Coordinates of C-alpha atoms in Angstrom, one line a residue:
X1 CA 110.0 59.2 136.2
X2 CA 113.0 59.6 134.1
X3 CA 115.6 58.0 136.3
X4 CA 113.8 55.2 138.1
X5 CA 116.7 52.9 139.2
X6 CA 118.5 56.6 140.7
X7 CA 118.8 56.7 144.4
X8 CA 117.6 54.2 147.2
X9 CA 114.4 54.1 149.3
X10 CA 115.0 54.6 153.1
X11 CA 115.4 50.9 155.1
X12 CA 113.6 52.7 157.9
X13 CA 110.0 51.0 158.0
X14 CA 108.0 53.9 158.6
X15 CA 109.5 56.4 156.3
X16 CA 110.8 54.4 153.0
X17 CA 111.1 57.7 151.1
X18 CA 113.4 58.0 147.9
X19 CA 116.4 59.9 149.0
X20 CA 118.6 60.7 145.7
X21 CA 121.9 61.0 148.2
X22 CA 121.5 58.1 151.1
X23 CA 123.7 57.5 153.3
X24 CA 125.0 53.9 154.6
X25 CA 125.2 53.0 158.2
X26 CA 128.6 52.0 159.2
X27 CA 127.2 49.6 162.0
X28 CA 124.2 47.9 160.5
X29 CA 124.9 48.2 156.2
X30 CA 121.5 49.9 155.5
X31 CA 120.7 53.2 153.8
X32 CA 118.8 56.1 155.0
X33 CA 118.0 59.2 154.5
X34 CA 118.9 62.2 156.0
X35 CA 116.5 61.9 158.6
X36 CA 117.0 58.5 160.0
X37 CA 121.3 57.8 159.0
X38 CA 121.8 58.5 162.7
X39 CA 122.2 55.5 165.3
X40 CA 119.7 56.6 167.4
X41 CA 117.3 57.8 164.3
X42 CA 116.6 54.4 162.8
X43 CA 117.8 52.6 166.6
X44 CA 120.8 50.6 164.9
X45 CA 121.1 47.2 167.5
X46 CA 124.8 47.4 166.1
X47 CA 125.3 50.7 167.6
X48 CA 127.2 49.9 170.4
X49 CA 130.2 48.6 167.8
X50 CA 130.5 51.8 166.0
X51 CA 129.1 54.7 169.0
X52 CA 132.0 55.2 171.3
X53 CA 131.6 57.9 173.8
X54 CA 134.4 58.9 176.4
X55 CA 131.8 60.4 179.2
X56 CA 133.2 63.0 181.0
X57 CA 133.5 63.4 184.8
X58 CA 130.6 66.2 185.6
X59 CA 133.0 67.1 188.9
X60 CA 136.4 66.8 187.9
X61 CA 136.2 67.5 184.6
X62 CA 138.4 64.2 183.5
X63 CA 137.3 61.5 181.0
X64 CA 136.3 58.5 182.1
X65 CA 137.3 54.6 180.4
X66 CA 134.3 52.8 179.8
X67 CA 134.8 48.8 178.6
X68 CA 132.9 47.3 175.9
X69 CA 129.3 46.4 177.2
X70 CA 129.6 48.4 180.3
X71 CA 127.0 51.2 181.0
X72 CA 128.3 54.5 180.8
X73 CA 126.3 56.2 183.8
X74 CA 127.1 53.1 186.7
X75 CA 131.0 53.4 185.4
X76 CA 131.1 57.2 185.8
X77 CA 129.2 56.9 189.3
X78 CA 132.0 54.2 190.6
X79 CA 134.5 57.1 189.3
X80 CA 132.4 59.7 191.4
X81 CA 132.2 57.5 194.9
X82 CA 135.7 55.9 194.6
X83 CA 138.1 58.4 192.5
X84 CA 137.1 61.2 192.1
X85 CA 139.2 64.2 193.4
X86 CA 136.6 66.4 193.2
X87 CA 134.1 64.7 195.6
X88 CA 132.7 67.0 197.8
X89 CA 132.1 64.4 200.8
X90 CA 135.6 63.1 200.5
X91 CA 137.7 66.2 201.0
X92 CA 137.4 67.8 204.3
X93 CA 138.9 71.0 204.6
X94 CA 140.7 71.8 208.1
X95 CA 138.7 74.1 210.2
X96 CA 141.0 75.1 212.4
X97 CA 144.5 75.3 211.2
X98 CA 146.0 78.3 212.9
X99 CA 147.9 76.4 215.8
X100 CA 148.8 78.4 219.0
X101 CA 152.7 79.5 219.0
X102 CA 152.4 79.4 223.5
X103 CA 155.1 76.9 224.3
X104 CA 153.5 74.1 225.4
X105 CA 149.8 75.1 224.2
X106 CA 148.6 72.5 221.5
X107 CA 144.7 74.4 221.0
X108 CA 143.9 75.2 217.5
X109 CA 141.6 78.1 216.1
X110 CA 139.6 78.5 213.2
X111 CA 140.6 82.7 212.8
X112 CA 144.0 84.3 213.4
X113 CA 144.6 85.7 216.3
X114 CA 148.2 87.5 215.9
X115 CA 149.9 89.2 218.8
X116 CA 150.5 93.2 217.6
X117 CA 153.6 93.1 220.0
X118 CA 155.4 89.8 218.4
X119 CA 153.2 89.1 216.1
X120 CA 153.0 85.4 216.5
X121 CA 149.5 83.4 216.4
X122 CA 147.5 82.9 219.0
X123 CA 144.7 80.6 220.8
X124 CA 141.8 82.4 222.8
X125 CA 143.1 81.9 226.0
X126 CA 146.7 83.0 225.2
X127 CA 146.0 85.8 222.8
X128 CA 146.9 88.5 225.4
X129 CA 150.6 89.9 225.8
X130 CA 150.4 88.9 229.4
X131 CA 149.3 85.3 228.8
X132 CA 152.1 84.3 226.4
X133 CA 154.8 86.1 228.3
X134 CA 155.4 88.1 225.5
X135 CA 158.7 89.6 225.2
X136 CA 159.0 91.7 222.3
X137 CA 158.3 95.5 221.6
X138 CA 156.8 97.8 224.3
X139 CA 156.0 97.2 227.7
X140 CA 152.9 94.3 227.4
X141 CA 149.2 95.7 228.4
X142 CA 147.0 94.2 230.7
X143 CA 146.5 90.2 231.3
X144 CA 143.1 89.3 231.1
X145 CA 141.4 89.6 235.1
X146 CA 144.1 91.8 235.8
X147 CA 143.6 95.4 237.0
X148 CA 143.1 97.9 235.0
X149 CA 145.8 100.2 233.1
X150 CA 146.4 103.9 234.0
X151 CA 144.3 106.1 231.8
X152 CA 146.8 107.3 230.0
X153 CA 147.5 103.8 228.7
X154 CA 144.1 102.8 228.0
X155 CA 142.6 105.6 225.8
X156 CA 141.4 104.5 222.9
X157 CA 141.4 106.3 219.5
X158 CA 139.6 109.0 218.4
X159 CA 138.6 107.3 215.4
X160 CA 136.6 104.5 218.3
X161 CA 134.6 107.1 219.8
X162 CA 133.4 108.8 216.4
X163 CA 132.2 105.8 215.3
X164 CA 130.0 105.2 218.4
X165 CA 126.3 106.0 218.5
X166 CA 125.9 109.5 219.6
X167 CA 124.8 108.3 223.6
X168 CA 127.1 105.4 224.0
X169 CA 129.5 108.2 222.5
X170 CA 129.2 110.9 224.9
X171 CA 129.1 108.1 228.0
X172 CA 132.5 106.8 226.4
X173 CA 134.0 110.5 226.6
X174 CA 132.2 111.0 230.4
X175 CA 134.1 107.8 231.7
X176 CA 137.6 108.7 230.2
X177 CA 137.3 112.4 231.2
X178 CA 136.3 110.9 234.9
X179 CA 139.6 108.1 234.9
X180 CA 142.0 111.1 234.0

């Protein structure tokens, strides 16, 4: 041993190895070696002094204040239940938001239901031309319970019966053929 006063011995009890290059703990004064200079390596009872953490909101992303002497986890739960934007039993998202444009008619749908004549919005039971007295564009089809249109009126598209199963297809064509 040619340099016996170089370097210190780890303060750790179980490990007490000559490190050459030790490092001192801020928190407690002692020196270690590379294995146990962290707080939670040789478990430094001054660490809570020196080990300051901002934890992190796992929902909305934002940091949260934590006090001296307050436990990280219960603070960031109070942020969850009470403050959190990002809560997802707090917001409730409207269901039904598309409000019925009938004068007088206060129903509210969850899908839009928009008249092809006027084009305003709809509920179920006023969704026909005929049930919201609608005014604009061509003459309005049929109310629903009414009777039925003339054929001419009420064919639909070629495009609805190539898209029909080949039986219900040719019945389709039989019953149009037969109203003409």
């Amino acid at each position: 041993m040619e340099f016996p006063d170089l370097g210190k011995h780890c303060s750790e009890k179980t490990c007490n190895q000559l490190d050459f290059l030790p490092v001192k703990c801020d928190a407690c004064k002692q020196d270690f070696c590379k294995d146990h200079f962290t707080y939670a390596a040789h478990k430094c009872p001054f660490a809570f002094q020196k080990d300051v953490q901002v934890p992190v909101c796992p929902l909305c992303n934002t940091p949260i204040p934590v006090k001296k002497g307050q436990i990280p986890d219960v603070v960031v739960s109070d942020h969850i239940d009470r403050d959190c934007d990002s809560h997802p039993g707090k917001k409730k998202e409207k269901i039904f938001t598309y409000r019925c444009s009938k004068e007088g008619c206060k129903k509210k749908e969850m899908l839009q239901m928009a008249c092809v004549q006027c084009h305003g919005n709809f509920c179920i039971q006023h969704r026909h031309p005929l049930d919201h007295s609608c005014r604009h564009g061509s003459r309005p089809t049929v109310k629903a319970g009414c009777s039925p249109m003339t054929a001419s009126e009420c064919k639909p598209p070629g495009d609805f019966l190539a898209l029909a199963p080949g039986g219900l297809a040719q019945r389709l064509r039989y019953c149009f053929t037969r109203l003409m």
